[in-house]
mmCIF file of C-alpha atoms in Angstrom:
data_model
loop_
_atom_site.group_PDB
_atom_site.id
_atom_site.type_symbol
_atom_site.label_atom_id
_atom_site.label_comp_id
_atom_site.label_asym_id
_atom_site.label_seq_id
_atom_site.Cartn_x
_atom_site.Cartn_y
_atom_site.Cartn_z
ATOM 1 C CA MET A 1 4.520 6.626 30.792
ATOM 2 C CA THR A 2 1.701 9.162 30.469
ATOM 3 C CA TYR A 3 -0.582 9.289 27.429
ATOM 4 C CA SER A 4 -2.739 11.989 25.856
ATOM 5 C CA ILE A 5 -5.224 11.387 23.044
ATOM 6 C CA VAL A 6 -5.832 14.466 20.879
ATOM 7 C CA VAL A 7 -9.135 14.556 18.988
ATOM 8 C CA THR A 8 -9.623 17.409 16.510
ATOM 9 C CA PHE A 9 -13.216 18.569 16.020
ATOM 10 C CA HIS A 10 -14.702 21.040 13.554
ATOM 11 C CA SER A 11 -18.295 19.810 13.102
ATOM 12 C CA GLY A 12 -20.307 16.595 13.160
ATOM 13 C CA LEU A 13 -21.287 16.108 16.786
ATOM 14 C CA SER A 14 -22.876 12.657 16.407
ATOM 15 C CA PHE A 15 -19.644 11.150 15.086
ATOM 16 C CA LEU A 16 -17.650 12.869 17.819
ATOM 17 C CA ARG A 17 -19.841 11.287 20.505
ATOM 18 C CA LEU A 18 -19.323 7.832 19.001
ATOM 19 C CA CYS A 19 -15.572 8.431 18.924
ATOM 20 C CA LEU A 20 -15.335 9.650 22.503
ATOM 21 C CA GLU A 21 -17.477 6.848 23.871
ATOM 22 C CA SER A 22 -15.224 4.292 22.170
ATOM 23 C CA LEU A 23 -12.086 5.973 23.532
ATOM 24 C CA ILE A 24 -13.448 6.112 27.078
ATOM 25 C CA ARG A 25 -14.521 2.468 26.902
ATOM 26 C CA THR A 26 -11.224 1.136 25.523
ATOM 27 C CA THR A 27 -8.575 3.097 27.459
ATOM 28 C CA ALA A 28 -7.614 3.355 31.127
ATOM 29 C CA GLU A 29 -8.799 6.255 33.270
ATOM 30 C CA ASP A 30 -5.325 7.782 33.444
ATOM 31 C CA VAL A 31 -5.225 8.258 29.655
ATOM 32 C CA GLU A 32 -6.007 11.914 29.009
ATOM 33 C CA ILE A 33 -8.455 12.779 26.195
ATOM 34 C CA ILE A 34 -8.369 16.297 24.723
ATOM 35 C CA VAL A 35 -10.885 17.593 22.181
ATOM 36 C CA VAL A 36 -9.710 20.585 20.172
ATOM 37 C CA MET A 37 -12.982 22.248 19.154
ATOM 38 C CA ASN A 38 -12.232 24.765 16.408
ATOM 39 C CA ASN A 39 -14.689 26.521 14.106
ATOM 40 C CA ALA A 40 -15.291 30.105 13.031
ATOM 41 C CA ASP A 41 -19.011 29.316 13.332
ATOM 42 C CA GLU A 42 -19.302 29.361 17.107
ATOM 43 C CA ARG A 43 -22.571 27.415 17.024
ATOM 44 C CA GLN A 44 -20.724 24.289 15.882
ATOM 45 C CA ILE A 45 -18.520 24.149 18.976
ATOM 46 C CA ASN A 46 -20.902 25.599 21.540
ATOM 47 C CA VAL A 47 -21.761 22.153 22.912
ATOM 48 C CA ASP A 48 -21.219 20.547 26.292
ATOM 49 C CA LEU A 49 -19.702 17.109 25.873
ATOM 50 C CA ALA A 50 -20.211 16.202 29.550
ATOM 51 C CA TYR A 51 -17.950 13.154 29.410
ATOM 52 C CA PRO A 52 -15.580 12.129 32.188
ATOM 53 C CA ARG A 53 -11.851 12.454 31.415
ATOM 54 C CA ILE A 54 -12.478 14.891 28.564
ATOM 55 C CA ARG A 55 -10.686 18.253 28.428
ATOM 56 C CA GLU A 56 -12.019 20.693 25.885
ATOM 57 C CA VAL A 57 -9.934 23.289 24.056
ATOM 58 C CA ARG A 58 -12.252 25.771 22.318
ATOM 59 C CA ILE A 59 -10.926 28.018 19.558
ATOM 60 C CA LYS A 60 -13.332 30.307 17.691
ATOM 61 C CA GLU A 61 -11.492 29.899 14.433
ATOM 62 C CA THR A 62 -11.339 27.251 11.713
ATOM 63 C CA LEU A 63 -7.727 26.143 12.064
ATOM 64 C CA GLY A 64 -7.427 23.202 9.683
ATOM 65 C CA TYR A 65 -6.215 19.809 10.836
ATOM 66 C CA ALA A 66 -2.514 20.609 11.238
ATOM 67 C CA ALA A 67 -2.911 23.688 13.415
ATOM 68 C CA ALA A 68 -5.707 22.116 15.478
ATOM 69 C CA ALA A 69 -3.639 19.000 16.178
ATOM 70 C CA ASN A 70 -0.634 21.115 17.140
ATOM 71 C CA ALA A 71 -2.847 23.077 19.559
ATOM 72 C CA GLY A 72 -3.922 19.801 21.122
ATOM 73 C CA VAL A 73 -0.320 18.768 21.724
ATOM 74 C CA THR A 74 0.392 22.139 23.336
ATOM 75 C CA ALA A 75 -2.472 21.548 25.774
ATOM 76 C CA ALA A 76 -1.613 17.887 26.424
ATOM 77 C CA ARG A 77 0.102 16.663 29.583
ATOM 78 C CA GLY A 78 1.222 13.272 28.298
ATOM 79 C CA LYS A 79 4.671 12.201 27.149
ATOM 80 C CA VAL A 80 3.108 10.042 24.427
ATOM 81 C CA ILE A 81 0.556 11.574 22.042
ATOM 82 C CA ILE A 82 -2.118 9.693 20.107
ATOM 83 C CA PHE A 83 -4.066 11.524 17.394
ATOM 84 C CA ALA A 84 -7.655 10.471 16.684
ATOM 85 C CA ASP A 85 -10.015 11.800 14.033
ATOM 86 C CA GLN A 86 -13.431 12.785 15.343
ATOM 87 C CA ASP A 87 -15.235 10.240 13.124
ATOM 88 C CA MET A 88 -13.322 7.140 14.223
ATOM 89 C CA ILE A 89 -14.585 4.303 16.408
ATOM 90 C CA PHE A 90 -11.914 2.371 18.292
ATOM 91 C CA THR A 91 -12.271 -1.346 19.051
ATOM 92 C CA ASP A 92 -11.417 -3.262 22.208
ATOM 93 C CA GLY A 93 -7.695 -3.859 22.646
ATOM 94 C CA TRP A 94 -6.535 -1.266 20.126
ATOM 95 C CA PHE A 95 -4.571 0.776 22.663
ATOM 96 C CA GLU A 96 -2.631 -2.177 24.076
ATOM 97 C CA ALA A 97 -1.899 -3.567 20.599
ATOM 98 C CA LEU A 98 -0.645 -0.165 19.450
ATOM 99 C CA CYS A 99 1.702 0.068 22.436
ATOM 100 C CA VAL A 100 3.081 -3.449 21.839
ATOM 101 C CA VAL A 101 4.220 -2.533 18.333
ATOM 102 C CA HIS A 102 5.303 1.014 19.143
ATOM 103 C CA PHE A 103 7.601 0.073 22.018
ATOM 104 C CA HIS A 104 9.084 -3.109 20.592
ATOM 105 C CA SER A 105 12.007 -1.175 19.081
ATOM 106 C CA SER A 106 13.709 2.126 19.905
ATOM 107 C CA ARG A 107 13.932 2.847 16.164
ATOM 108 C CA ILE A 108 10.160 3.230 15.866
ATOM 109 C CA GLY A 109 9.088 6.856 15.781
ATOM 110 C CA ALA A 110 5.369 6.495 15.085
ATOM 111 C CA THR A 111 2.797 3.702 14.996
ATOM 112 C CA SER A 112 -0.741 3.680 13.629
ATOM 113 C CA VAL A 113 -3.808 1.502 13.929
ATOM 114 C CA ARG A 114 -5.176 -0.600 11.086
ATOM 115 C CA ILE A 115 -8.061 1.515 9.820
ATOM 116 C CA VAL A 116 -11.179 -0.272 8.580
ATOM 117 C CA ASN A 117 -13.934 0.954 6.272
ATOM 118 C CA PRO A 118 -17.127 0.815 8.393
ATOM 119 C CA HIS A 119 -19.290 0.238 5.312
ATOM 120 C CA SER A 120 -17.397 -2.663 3.713
ATOM 121 C CA LEU A 121 -15.478 -3.934 6.790
ATOM 122 C CA ARG A 122 -12.352 -4.052 4.604
ATOM 123 C CA VAL A 123 -8.981 -2.371 5.029
ATOM 124 C CA LEU A 124 -9.047 1.388 4.515
ATOM 125 C CA ASP A 125 -5.530 2.298 5.631
ATOM 126 C CA PHE A 126 -2.619 0.098 6.606
ATOM 127 C CA GLY A 127 0.213 2.361 5.551
ATOM 128 C CA ILE A 128 0.878 4.546 2.523
ATOM 129 C CA GLY A 129 3.275 3.820 -0.347
ATOM 130 C CA PHE A 130 4.587 5.783 -3.318
ATOM 131 C CA THR A 131 4.861 5.728 -7.059
ATOM 132 C CA ARG A 132 6.637 8.579 -8.813
ATOM 133 C CA LEU A 133 3.465 10.695 -8.818
ATOM 134 C CA ASN A 134 1.044 9.286 -6.262
ATOM 135 C CA SER A 135 0.598 7.929 -2.735
ATOM 136 C CA PRO A 136 -1.576 4.786 -2.868
ATOM 137 C CA HIS A 137 -2.772 2.797 0.145
ATOM 138 C CA PRO A 138 -1.107 -0.628 -0.190
ATOM 139 C CA HIS A 139 -3.664 -3.461 -0.166
ATOM 140 C CA LEU A 140 -6.641 -1.136 0.231
ATOM 141 C CA ASP A 141 -9.945 -3.076 0.326
ATOM 142 C CA GLN A 142 -8.398 -6.380 1.366
ATOM 143 C CA ARG A 143 -10.390 -8.480 3.807
ATOM 144 C CA LEU A 144 -9.101 -8.186 7.365
ATOM 145 C CA GLU A 145 -8.062 -11.838 7.512
ATOM 146 C CA SER A 146 -5.840 -11.580 4.414
ATOM 147 C CA PRO A 147 -2.175 -12.388 5.135
ATOM 148 C CA LEU A 148 -1.322 -9.230 3.200
ATOM 149 C CA VAL A 149 -2.726 -7.044 5.985
ATOM 150 C CA ASN A 150 -2.851 -9.026 9.218
ATOM 151 C CA HIS A 151 0.723 -8.641 10.473
ATOM 152 C CA PRO A 152 2.498 -5.477 11.688
ATOM 153 C CA ARG A 153 4.497 -3.842 8.929
ATOM 154 C CA ARG A 154 6.965 -1.044 8.481
ATOM 155 C CA VAL A 155 5.771 1.665 6.074
ATOM 156 C CA GLN A 156 7.005 5.001 4.756
ATOM 157 C CA ALA A 157 3.881 6.845 5.831
ATOM 158 C CA MET A 158 0.400 6.335 7.266
ATOM 159 C CA CYS A 159 -2.727 8.209 8.239
ATOM 160 C CA THR A 160 -2.688 10.009 11.574
ATOM 161 C CA GLY A 161 -6.027 8.660 12.790
ATOM 162 C CA GLY A 162 -5.008 6.401 15.682
ATOM 163 C CA PHE A 163 -1.390 7.537 15.401
ATOM 164 C CA MET A 164 1.059 7.285 18.329
ATOM 165 C CA ILE A 165 4.239 9.355 18.672
ATOM 166 C CA GLU A 166 6.314 10.462 21.637
ATOM 167 C CA ARG A 167 5.875 14.140 22.380
ATOM 168 C CA HIS A 168 9.580 15.033 22.388
ATOM 169 C CA LEU A 169 9.992 13.511 18.925
ATOM 170 C CA PHE A 170 6.892 15.281 17.590
ATOM 171 C CA GLU A 171 8.288 18.594 18.808
ATOM 172 C CA GLN A 172 11.805 17.774 17.572
ATOM 173 C CA ILE A 173 10.642 17.386 13.966
ATOM 174 C CA GLY A 174 8.427 20.485 14.147
ATOM 175 C CA GLY A 175 4.942 18.994 14.544
ATOM 176 C CA PHE A 176 2.388 19.171 11.746
ATOM 177 C CA ASP A 177 2.977 21.707 8.976
ATOM 178 C CA PRO A 178 0.111 24.277 9.143
ATOM 179 C CA ASP A 179 0.827 25.314 5.554
ATOM 180 C CA LEU A 180 -0.635 21.955 4.474
ATOM 181 C CA ASP A 181 -3.899 22.721 6.294
ATOM 182 C CA ASN A 182 -6.064 19.570 5.949
ATOM 183 C CA PHE A 183 -4.154 17.622 3.307
ATOM 184 C CA TYR A 184 -0.960 15.505 3.311
ATOM 185 C CA THR A 185 -0.202 16.572 6.884
ATOM 186 C CA ASP A 186 0.081 12.944 7.999
ATOM 187 C CA ILE A 187 2.330 11.823 5.143
ATOM 188 C CA ASP A 188 4.505 14.910 5.522
ATOM 189 C CA LEU A 189 5.033 14.238 9.238
ATOM 190 C CA CYS A 190 5.919 10.585 8.598
ATOM 191 C CA LEU A 191 8.445 11.468 5.918
ATOM 192 C CA ARG A 192 10.113 13.991 8.215
ATOM 193 C CA LEU A 193 10.634 11.188 10.742
ATOM 194 C CA LYS A 194 13.219 9.856 8.282
ATOM 195 C CA ASP A 195 15.338 12.925 9.060
ATOM 196 C CA ALA A 196 15.429 11.758 12.691
ATOM 197 C CA ASP A 197 16.312 8.197 11.549
ATOM 198 C CA ARG A 198 13.049 6.843 12.935
ATOM 199 C CA GLU A 199 10.626 4.333 11.456
ATOM 200 C CA CYS A 200 6.842 4.225 10.934
ATOM 201 C CA TRP A 201 4.870 1.047 11.660
ATOM 202 C CA SER A 202 1.260 -0.031 11.293
ATOM 203 C CA ALA A 203 -0.155 -2.357 13.962
ATOM 204 C CA ALA A 204 -2.508 -4.987 12.539
ATOM 205 C CA ASP A 205 -4.131 -5.898 15.865
ATOM 206 C CA ALA A 206 -4.970 -2.280 16.719
ATOM 207 C CA VAL A 207 -8.224 -1.705 14.825
ATOM 208 C CA ALA A 208 -10.433 1.356 14.374
ATOM 209 C CA TYR A 209 -13.237 2.256 11.970
ATOM 210 C CA HIS A 210 -13.067 5.569 10.081
ATOM 211 C CA PHE A 211 -16.174 7.020 8.477
ATOM 212 C CA GLY A 212 -14.626 10.053 6.815
ATOM 213 C CA GLY A 213 -11.906 8.045 5.122
ATOM 214 C CA ASP A 214 -14.297 5.950 3.030
ATOM 215 C CA PHE A 215 -12.948 6.111 -0.533
ATOM 216 C CA SER A 216 -16.440 5.549 -1.972
ATOM 217 C CA GLN A 217 -17.326 9.023 -0.666
ATOM 218 C CA ILE A 218 -14.107 10.697 -1.756
ATOM 219 C CA ASP A 219 -15.873 13.478 -3.694
ATOM 220 C CA ARG A 220 -17.759 14.949 -0.761
ATOM 221 C CA SER A 221 -17.618 18.738 -0.832
ATOM 222 C CA TYR A 222 -15.629 19.225 2.364
ATOM 223 C CA LYS A 223 -12.700 17.317 0.868
ATOM 224 C CA ALA A 224 -12.152 20.306 -1.481
ATOM 225 C CA SER A 225 -10.279 18.539 -4.279
ATOM 226 C CA PHE A 226 -9.137 21.833 -5.811
ATOM 227 C CA LEU A 227 -7.351 22.730 -2.561
ATOM 228 C CA LYS A 228 -5.889 19.255 -2.311
ATOM 229 C CA ALA A 229 -4.437 19.579 -5.804
ATOM 230 C CA ASP A 230 -2.738 22.860 -4.885
ATOM 231 C CA LEU A 231 -1.322 21.488 -1.646
ATOM 232 C CA LYS A 232 -0.108 18.287 -3.286
ATOM 233 C CA ALA A 233 2.265 20.413 -5.352
ATOM 234 C CA TRP A 234 3.712 21.975 -2.192
ATOM 235 C CA PHE A 235 3.877 18.638 -0.386
ATOM 236 C CA ARG A 236 5.777 17.001 -3.259
ATOM 237 C CA ALA A 237 8.161 19.925 -3.684
ATOM 238 C CA LYS A 238 8.905 19.854 0.031
ATOM 239 C CA ASN A 239 9.400 16.084 0.340
ATOM 240 C CA HIS A 240 10.607 14.785 -3.025
ATOM 241 C CA HIS A 241 14.046 13.957 -1.598
ATOM 242 C CA ARG A 242 12.506 11.930 1.246
ATOM 243 C CA ILE A 243 10.203 9.796 -0.892
ATOM 244 C CA THR A 244 11.227 6.307 -1.984
ATOM 245 C CA ILE A 245 9.199 4.641 -4.743
ATOM 246 C CA ASP A 246 8.086 1.414 -3.069
ATOM 247 C CA MET A 247 4.765 0.265 -4.531
ATOM 248 C CA ASP A 248 6.625 -2.365 -6.570
ATOM 249 C CA HIS A 249 7.398 -4.043 -3.221
ATOM 250 C CA TYR A 250 3.674 -4.355 -2.444
ATOM 251 C CA TYR A 251 2.943 -5.754 -5.910
ATOM 252 C CA ASN A 252 5.609 -8.358 -5.288
ATOM 253 C CA GLN A 253 3.888 -9.326 -2.029
ATOM 254 C CA SER A 254 0.553 -9.588 -3.831
ATOM 255 C CA TRP A 255 2.048 -11.604 -6.666
ATOM 256 C CA ARG A 256 3.570 -14.158 -4.290
ATOM 257 C CA TYR A 257 0.241 -14.480 -2.480
ATOM 258 C CA PHE A 258 -1.592 -14.738 -5.820
ATOM 259 C CA ARG A 259 0.686 -17.605 -6.938
ATOM 260 C CA SER A 260 0.246 -19.448 -3.641
ATOM 261 C CA THR A 261 -3.548 -19.419 -3.501
ATOM 262 C CA GLY A 262 -4.867 -20.731 -6.813
ATOM 263 C CA PRO A 263 -4.291 -21.876 -10.382
ATOM 264 C CA GLU A 264 -1.287 -20.693 -12.351
ATOM 265 C CA PRO A 265 -1.831 -17.475 -14.332
ATOM 266 C CA ALA A 266 -2.484 -17.665 -18.058
ATOM 267 C CA GLU A 267 0.393 -17.411 -20.525
ATOM 268 C CA ASN A 268 -0.863 -14.167 -22.098
ATOM 269 C CA TYR A 269 -3.229 -11.357 -21.112
ATOM 270 C CA VAL A 270 -4.917 -8.463 -22.851
ATOM 271 C CA ALA A 271 -4.347 -5.420 -20.633
ATOM 272 C CA CYS A 272 -7.506 -3.356 -20.275
ATOM 273 C CA CYS A 273 -6.384 -0.156 -18.540
ATOM 274 C CA LEU A 274 -9.189 1.660 -16.710
ATOM 275 C CA MET A 275 -6.855 3.264 -14.142
ATOM 276 C CA ASN A 276 -7.025 7.008 -13.635
ATOM 277 C CA VAL A 277 -3.332 7.750 -13.192
ATOM 278 C CA ALA A 278 -0.822 9.855 -15.086
ATOM 279 C CA ASP A 279 1.929 7.255 -14.635
ATOM 280 C CA LEU A 280 0.094 4.244 -16.099
ATOM 281 C CA GLN A 281 3.274 3.078 -17.857
ATOM 282 C CA TRP A 282 4.919 2.530 -14.467
ATOM 283 C CA TYR A 283 2.145 0.102 -13.481
ATOM 284 C CA LEU A 284 2.385 -1.723 -16.802
ATOM 285 C CA ASP A 285 6.156 -2.041 -16.468
ATOM 286 C CA VAL A 286 5.846 -3.450 -12.946
ATOM 287 C CA MET A 287 3.271 -6.029 -14.010
ATOM 288 C CA ARG A 288 5.312 -7.082 -17.026
ATOM 289 C CA GLN A 289 7.738 -8.573 -14.504
ATOM 290 C CA TYR A 290 5.020 -11.136 -13.745
ATOM 291 C CA LEU A 291 2.659 -11.270 -16.746
ATOM 292 C CA ARG A 292 2.943 -11.300 -20.536
ATOM 293 C CA LEU A 293 0.722 -8.492 -21.823
ATOM 294 C CA THR A 294 0.133 -9.019 -25.555
ATOM 295 C CA ASP A 295 -2.159 -6.037 -26.153
ATOM 296 C CA VAL A 296 -2.844 -2.865 -24.178
ATOM 297 C CA ALA A 297 -6.084 -0.859 -24.372
ATOM 298 C CA LYS A 298 -6.144 2.447 -22.463
ATOM 299 C CA LEU A 299 -9.671 3.412 -21.436
ATOM 300 C CA PRO A 300 -9.535 5.373 -18.147
ATOM 301 C CA SER A 301 -12.926 5.799 -16.501
ATOM 302 C CA GLY A 302 -12.299 9.395 -15.366
ATOM 303 C CA ARG A 303 -13.258 8.631 -11.754
ATOM 304 C CA ARG A 304 -10.359 8.332 -9.311
ATOM 305 C CA ASP A 305 -10.877 5.582 -6.712
ATOM 306 C CA SER A 306 -14.526 5.068 -7.601
ATOM 307 C CA GLY A 307 -16.371 2.444 -5.558
ATOM 308 C CA THR A 308 -18.246 1.048 -8.599
ATOM 309 C CA GLU A 309 -17.355 0.761 -12.289
ATOM 310 C CA GLY A 310 -19.615 -0.759 -14.978
ATOM 311 C CA LEU A 311 -17.739 -2.960 -17.454
ATOM 312 C CA TYR A 312 -20.559 -3.100 -20.010
ATOM 313 C CA GLU A 313 -20.716 0.692 -20.054
ATOM 314 C CA MET A 314 -16.946 1.199 -20.283
ATOM 315 C CA LEU A 315 -15.884 -1.720 -22.490
ATOM 316 C CA GLY A 316 -18.873 -3.107 -24.372
ATOM 317 C CA TYR A 317 -19.403 -6.085 -26.642
ATOM 318 C CA ASP A 318 -15.987 -6.272 -28.296
ATOM 319 C CA PHE A 319 -14.185 -6.742 -24.992
ATOM 320 C CA LEU A 320 -16.873 -9.043 -23.618
ATOM 321 C CA THR A 321 -16.307 -11.490 -26.473
ATOM 322 C CA ILE A 322 -12.492 -11.549 -26.312
ATOM 323 C CA ARG A 323 -11.534 -15.150 -25.632
ATOM 324 C CA ALA A 324 -8.077 -14.307 -24.301
ATOM 325 C CA PRO A 325 -7.813 -13.640 -20.539
ATOM 326 C CA ILE A 326 -8.083 -9.948 -19.648
ATOM 327 C CA ALA A 327 -6.017 -8.176 -16.991
ATOM 328 C CA TYR A 328 -8.183 -5.276 -15.805
ATOM 329 C CA PHE A 329 -6.109 -2.362 -14.473
ATOM 330 C CA VAL A 330 -8.387 -0.303 -12.195
ATOM 331 C CA ASP A 331 -8.096 2.142 -9.313
ATOM 332 C CA ARG A 332 -9.762 -0.244 -6.819
ATOM 333 C CA PHE A 333 -10.459 -3.916 -7.414
ATOM 334 C CA VAL A 334 -13.737 -3.763 -5.441
ATOM 335 C CA SER A 335 -15.121 -1.339 -8.039
ATOM 336 C CA LEU A 336 -15.655 -4.320 -10.389
ATOM 337 C CA ALA A 337 -17.465 -6.549 -7.902
ATOM 338 C CA ASN A 338 -20.992 -5.713 -9.076
ATOM 339 C CA ASN A 339 -20.487 -6.776 -12.707
ATOM 340 C CA GLN A 340 -21.990 -10.202 -12.093
ATOM 341 C CA LEU A 341 -23.517 -10.796 -15.528
ATOM 342 C CA TRP A 342 -20.221 -9.783 -17.170
ATOM 343 C CA TRP A 343 -18.329 -12.289 -15.030
ATOM 344 C CA ARG A 344 -20.892 -15.002 -15.751
ATOM 345 C CA GLN A 345 -20.495 -14.470 -19.490
ATOM 346 C CA ARG A 346 -16.709 -14.645 -19.126
ATOM 347 C CA ALA A 347 -16.659 -17.539 -16.670
ATOM 348 C CA ASP A 348 -14.655 -19.774 -19.021
ATOM 349 C CA VAL A 349 -11.632 -17.423 -19.215
ATOM 350 C CA ARG A 350 -9.089 -16.603 -16.513
ATOM 351 C CA ASP A 351 -9.466 -12.843 -16.073
ATOM 352 C CA ILE A 352 -7.530 -11.083 -13.316
ATOM 353 C CA ILE A 353 -7.653 -7.641 -11.698
ATOM 354 C CA ILE A 354 -4.754 -5.324 -10.811
ATOM 355 C CA ASP A 355 -5.436 -2.091 -8.952
ATOM 356 C CA ARG A 356 -3.365 0.985 -8.200
ATOM 357 C CA HIS A 357 -3.125 0.085 -4.505
ATOM 358 C CA GLY A 358 -0.888 -2.943 -4.975
ATOM 359 C CA ASN A 359 -3.555 -5.652 -5.305
ATOM 360 C CA ILE A 360 -3.500 -8.556 -7.779
ATOM 361 C CA LEU A 361 -6.344 -11.062 -7.687
ATOM 362 C CA ARG A 362 -8.490 -13.473 -9.645
ATOM 363 C CA VAL A 363 -12.072 -12.536 -10.442
ATOM 364 C CA ALA A 364 -13.181 -15.488 -8.294
ATOM 365 C CA ASP A 365 -11.607 -13.743 -5.270
ATOM 366 C CA LEU A 366 -13.778 -10.622 -5.584
#
């Protein structure tokens, strides 16, 4: 079997060098590495990488991720393609672990690494799930040793950083959709694998760090949220019939783990809803399968997937002094970690946190 790793590059040379050095160190010499250097500003790609095993494809045009990745496959010689983002660092053993999962069943169409946040050393991507309106990352921010994220699992979709697929299958389903440019290209490709009756898997023992995927920096200008909003509409229209709502499955996993690792939950909770989602009722309905919510307060913070939320600022004295346990509904459970005085003042009640990425946990587990 021959392998080609396709790295797309637009700008950010220092990250690219880190990525390439990790790929060269962790893969055999017969694994081809192709860098697709594409930018309308020729100065950004007019660099000599001078690495062994590297083939450079230079295109004086800003292609977007989908078209650049497709160009890399066209240039590749391998029968198996692995896509790598330019700002990823791959750890020892990732390649072998990815192959073990990918080739353990003929039904598997694509396999991805477990992507780790380099700043928190917690899970950044281990598959993508769906509600009716959104595509959360199940068990985002869990510690790497958590049983929720340390075994291979089948998923509907996943990020294409550290993503393995056989070339003939990639070409059969039409490659990446250039109309999606830089957004939803990975999820779209995974969903189209369903048409070929093939599965997507994430490999827990194949680990890579991804700088650009850090959710705490989600508002950086190059992410162009206004473009993402436009393309989400096209992505959903194109794939609505392929999507299965499955985030309730991940909440069930979290609930079983929650019950097995500590005291029983309280009889009743006040639901304090700080989530920034349009389908909040769906999350409440799912959690009512497990918890009795006696009151519901809806106070969204206005910041999707923020890394830090201040409970004093958002809730204030009246909520601080509630003696009933509170169930905080947030985008990310780690966003509440820095509220130490709040937690100290509520230490005698059994508050819990539910986030939009399928996590349920006690405050003590922050």
